[in-house]
mmCIF file of C-alpha atoms in Angstrom:
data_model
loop_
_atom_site.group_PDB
_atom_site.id
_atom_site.type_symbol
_atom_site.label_atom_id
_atom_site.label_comp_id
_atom_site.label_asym_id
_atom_site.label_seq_id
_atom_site.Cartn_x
_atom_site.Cartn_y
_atom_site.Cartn_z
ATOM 1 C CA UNK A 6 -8.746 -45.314 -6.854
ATOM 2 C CA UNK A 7 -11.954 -44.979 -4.631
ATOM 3 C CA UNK A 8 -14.846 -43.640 -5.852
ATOM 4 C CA UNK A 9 -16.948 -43.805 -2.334
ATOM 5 C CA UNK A 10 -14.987 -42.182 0.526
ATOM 6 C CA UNK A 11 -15.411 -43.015 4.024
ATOM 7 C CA UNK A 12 -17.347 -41.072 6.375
ATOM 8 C CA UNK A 13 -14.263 -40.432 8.169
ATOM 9 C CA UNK A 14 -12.271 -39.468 4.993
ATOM 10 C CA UNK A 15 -15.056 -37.073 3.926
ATOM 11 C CA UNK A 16 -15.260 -34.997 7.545
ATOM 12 C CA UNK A 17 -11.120 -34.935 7.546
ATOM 13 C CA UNK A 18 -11.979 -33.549 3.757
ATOM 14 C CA UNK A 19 -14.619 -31.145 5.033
ATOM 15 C CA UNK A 20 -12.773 -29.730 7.824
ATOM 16 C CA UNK A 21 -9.552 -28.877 5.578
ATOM 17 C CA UNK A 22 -11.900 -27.123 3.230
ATOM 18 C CA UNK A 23 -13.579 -24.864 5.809
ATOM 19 C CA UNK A 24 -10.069 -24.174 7.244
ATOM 20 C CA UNK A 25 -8.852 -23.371 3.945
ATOM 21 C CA UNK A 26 -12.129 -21.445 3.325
ATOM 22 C CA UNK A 27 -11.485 -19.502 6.202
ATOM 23 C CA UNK A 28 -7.856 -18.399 4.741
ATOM 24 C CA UNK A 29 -9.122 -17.237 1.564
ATOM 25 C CA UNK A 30 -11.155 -14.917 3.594
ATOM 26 C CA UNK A 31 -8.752 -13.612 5.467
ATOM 27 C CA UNK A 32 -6.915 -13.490 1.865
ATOM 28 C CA UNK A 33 -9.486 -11.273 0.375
ATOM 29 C CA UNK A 34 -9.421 -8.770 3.561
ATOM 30 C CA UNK A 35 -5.233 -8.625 3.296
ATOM 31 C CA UNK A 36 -6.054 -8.243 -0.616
ATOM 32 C CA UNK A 37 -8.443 -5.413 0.132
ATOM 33 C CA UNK A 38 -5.820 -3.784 2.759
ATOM 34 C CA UNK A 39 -3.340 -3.443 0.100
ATOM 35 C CA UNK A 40 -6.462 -2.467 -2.997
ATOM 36 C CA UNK A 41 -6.816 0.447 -0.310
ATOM 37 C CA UNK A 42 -3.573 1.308 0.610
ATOM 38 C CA UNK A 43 -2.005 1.000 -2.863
ATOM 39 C CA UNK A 44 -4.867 1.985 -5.741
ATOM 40 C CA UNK A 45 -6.596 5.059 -3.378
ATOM 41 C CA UNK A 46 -9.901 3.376 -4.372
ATOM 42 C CA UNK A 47 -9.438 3.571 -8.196
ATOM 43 C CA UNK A 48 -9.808 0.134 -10.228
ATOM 44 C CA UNK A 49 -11.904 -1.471 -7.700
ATOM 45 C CA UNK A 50 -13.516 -4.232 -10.538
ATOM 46 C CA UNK A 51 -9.859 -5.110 -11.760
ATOM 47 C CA UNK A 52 -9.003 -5.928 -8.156
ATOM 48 C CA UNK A 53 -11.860 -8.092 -7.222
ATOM 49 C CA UNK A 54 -11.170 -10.328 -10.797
ATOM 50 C CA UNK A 55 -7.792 -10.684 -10.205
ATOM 51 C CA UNK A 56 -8.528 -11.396 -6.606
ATOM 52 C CA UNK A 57 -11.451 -13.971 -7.654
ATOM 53 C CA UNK A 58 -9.056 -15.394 -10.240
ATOM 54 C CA UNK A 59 -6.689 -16.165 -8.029
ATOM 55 C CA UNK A 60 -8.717 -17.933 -5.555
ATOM 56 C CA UNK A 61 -10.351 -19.816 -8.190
ATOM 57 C CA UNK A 62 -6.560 -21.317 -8.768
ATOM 58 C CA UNK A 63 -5.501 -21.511 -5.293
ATOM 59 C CA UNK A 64 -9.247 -23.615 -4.618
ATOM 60 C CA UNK A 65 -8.522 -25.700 -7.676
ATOM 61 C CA UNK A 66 -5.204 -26.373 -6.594
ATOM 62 C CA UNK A 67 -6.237 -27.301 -3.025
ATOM 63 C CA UNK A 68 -8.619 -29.775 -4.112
ATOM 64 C CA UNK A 69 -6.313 -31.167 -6.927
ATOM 65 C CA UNK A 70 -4.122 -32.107 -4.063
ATOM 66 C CA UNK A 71 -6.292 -32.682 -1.583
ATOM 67 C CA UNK A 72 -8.207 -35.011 -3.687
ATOM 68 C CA UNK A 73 -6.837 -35.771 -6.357
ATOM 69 C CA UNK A 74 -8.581 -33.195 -8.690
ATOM 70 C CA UNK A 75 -12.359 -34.662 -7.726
ATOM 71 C CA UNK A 76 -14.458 -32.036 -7.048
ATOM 72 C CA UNK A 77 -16.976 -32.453 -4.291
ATOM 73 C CA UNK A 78 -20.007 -30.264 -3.607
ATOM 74 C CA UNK A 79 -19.422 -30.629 0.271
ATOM 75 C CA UNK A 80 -15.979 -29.279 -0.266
ATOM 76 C CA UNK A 81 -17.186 -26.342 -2.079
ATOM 77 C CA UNK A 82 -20.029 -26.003 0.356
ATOM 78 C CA UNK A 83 -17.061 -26.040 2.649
ATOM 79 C CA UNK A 84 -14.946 -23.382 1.462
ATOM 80 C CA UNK A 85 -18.074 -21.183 1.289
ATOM 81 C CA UNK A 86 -18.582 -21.449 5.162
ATOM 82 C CA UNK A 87 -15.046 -20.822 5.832
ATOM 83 C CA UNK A 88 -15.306 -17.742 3.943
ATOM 84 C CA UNK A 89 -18.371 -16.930 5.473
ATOM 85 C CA UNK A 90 -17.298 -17.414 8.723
ATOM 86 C CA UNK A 91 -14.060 -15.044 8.552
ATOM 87 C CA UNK A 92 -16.021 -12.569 6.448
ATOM 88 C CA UNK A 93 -18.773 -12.141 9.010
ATOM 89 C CA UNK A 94 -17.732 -13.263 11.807
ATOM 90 C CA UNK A 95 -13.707 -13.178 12.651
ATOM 91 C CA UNK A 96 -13.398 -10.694 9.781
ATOM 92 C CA UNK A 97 -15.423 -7.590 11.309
ATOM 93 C CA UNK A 98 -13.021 -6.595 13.991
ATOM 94 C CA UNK A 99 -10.287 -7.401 11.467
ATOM 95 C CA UNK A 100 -11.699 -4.284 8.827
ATOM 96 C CA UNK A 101 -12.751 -2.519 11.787
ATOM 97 C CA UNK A 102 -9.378 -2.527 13.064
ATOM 98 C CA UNK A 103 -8.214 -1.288 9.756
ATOM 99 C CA UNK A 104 -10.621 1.336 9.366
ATOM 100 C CA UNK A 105 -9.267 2.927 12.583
ATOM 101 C CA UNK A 106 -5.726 2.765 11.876
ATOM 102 C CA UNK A 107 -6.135 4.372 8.003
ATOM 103 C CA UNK A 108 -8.089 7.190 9.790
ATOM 104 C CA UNK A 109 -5.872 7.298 12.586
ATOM 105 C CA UNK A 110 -3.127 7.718 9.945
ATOM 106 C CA UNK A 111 -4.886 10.359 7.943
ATOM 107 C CA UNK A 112 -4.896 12.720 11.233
ATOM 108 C CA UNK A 113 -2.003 12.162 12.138
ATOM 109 C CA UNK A 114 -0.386 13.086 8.498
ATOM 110 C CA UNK A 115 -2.912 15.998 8.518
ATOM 111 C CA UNK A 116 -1.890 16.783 11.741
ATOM 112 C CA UNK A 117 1.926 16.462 10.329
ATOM 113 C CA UNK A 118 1.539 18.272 7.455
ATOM 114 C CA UNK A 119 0.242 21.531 8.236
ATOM 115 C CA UNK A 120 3.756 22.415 10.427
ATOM 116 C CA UNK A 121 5.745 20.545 7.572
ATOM 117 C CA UNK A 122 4.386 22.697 4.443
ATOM 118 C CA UNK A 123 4.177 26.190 7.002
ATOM 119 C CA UNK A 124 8.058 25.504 7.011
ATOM 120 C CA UNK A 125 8.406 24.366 3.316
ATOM 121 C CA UNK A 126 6.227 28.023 2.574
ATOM 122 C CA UNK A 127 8.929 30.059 4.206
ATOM 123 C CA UNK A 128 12.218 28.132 3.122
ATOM 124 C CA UNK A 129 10.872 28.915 -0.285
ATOM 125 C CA UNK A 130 10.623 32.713 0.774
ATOM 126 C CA UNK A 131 14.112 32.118 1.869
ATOM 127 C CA UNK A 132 14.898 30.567 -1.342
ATOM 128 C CA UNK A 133 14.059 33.077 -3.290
ATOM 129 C CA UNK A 134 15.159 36.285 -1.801
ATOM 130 C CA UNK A 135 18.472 34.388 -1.746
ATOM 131 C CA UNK A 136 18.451 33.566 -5.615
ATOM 132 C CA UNK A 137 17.799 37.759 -5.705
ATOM 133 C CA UNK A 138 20.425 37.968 -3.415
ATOM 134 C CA UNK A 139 22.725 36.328 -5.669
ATOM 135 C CA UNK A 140 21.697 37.910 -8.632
ATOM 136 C CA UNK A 141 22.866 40.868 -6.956
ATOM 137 C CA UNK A 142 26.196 39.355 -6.212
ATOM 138 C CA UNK A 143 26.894 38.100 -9.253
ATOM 139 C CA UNK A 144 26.267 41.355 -10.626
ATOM 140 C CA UNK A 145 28.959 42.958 -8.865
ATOM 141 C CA UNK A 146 31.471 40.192 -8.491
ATOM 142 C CA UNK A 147 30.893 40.560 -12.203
ATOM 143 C CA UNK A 148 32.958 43.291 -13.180
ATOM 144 C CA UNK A 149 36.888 42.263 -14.199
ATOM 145 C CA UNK A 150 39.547 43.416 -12.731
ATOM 146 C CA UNK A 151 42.790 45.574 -15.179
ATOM 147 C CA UNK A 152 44.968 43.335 -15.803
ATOM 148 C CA UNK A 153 48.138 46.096 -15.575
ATOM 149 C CA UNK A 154 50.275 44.526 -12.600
ATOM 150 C CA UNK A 155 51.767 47.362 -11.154
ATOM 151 C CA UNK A 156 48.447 48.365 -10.121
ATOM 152 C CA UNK A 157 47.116 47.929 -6.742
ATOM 153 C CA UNK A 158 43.545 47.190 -5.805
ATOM 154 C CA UNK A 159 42.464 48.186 -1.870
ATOM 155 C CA UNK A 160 39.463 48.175 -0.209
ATOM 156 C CA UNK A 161 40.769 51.869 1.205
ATOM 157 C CA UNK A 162 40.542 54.798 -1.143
#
């Protein structure tokens, strides 16, 4: 076991840390796709703990492995940049993006949806003149027929 690291050993360290940083960013912005497109805004504080939970166990993890479970303030430092790097730099065209297509898909449901329920309105109109229709029917399909056999039943009278 080595308790000094070599320069070389602690760049190769710092590097993988700000790469990794940089995926947990992109993590929270996938996390925050799906918060929107699943919760419709509700919950928002249960979201960012479970989200901050599990990057607390995917961090402790990486550095477990990484370094055997010592925990170096450079590699923090690290995974704070990456984050910071995604989050305000590679991350804004990212939400952007994201923005646009939600709103995009909005108008174009809006835009779907007034045809759709103009057309659910009048099969329902339909619908129900047809169940009075039936009622109708039934009414006069209801009546039973003698049951003599030498009689005759024809439409002609």
């Amino acid at each position: 076991m080595t308790y000094i690291l070599s320069m070389q050993e602690q760049l190769v360290l710092f590097c993988k840390s700000l790469g990794f940083g940089f995926l947990v960013g992109i993590g929270y912005d996938l996390f925050a796709l799906f918060r929107l497109l699943l919760s419709k805004g509700k919950g928002l504080a249960a979201w960012e703990i479970g989200y901050a939970l599990l990057a607390a166990v995917c961090s402790f993890l990486f550095d477990l492995t990484l370094n055997g479970g010592d925990l170096r303030l450079y590699m923090l430092a690290a995974e704070c940049l990456g984050f910071a790097l995604w989050y305000f730099a590679a991350g804004v065209p990212f939400r952007c993006g994201v923005r646009s297509a939600i709103r995009f898909c909005g108008r174009t449901a809006q835009k779907i949806s007034v045809p759709l329920r103009r057309i659910s309105q009048r099969v329902q109109n339909v619908e129900e003149s047809g169940k009075i229709k039936l009622k109708k029917v039934l009414k006069k399909t209801n009546v039973l027929l003698k049951l003599r056999a030498k009689l005759v039943y024809n439409l002609r009278q």
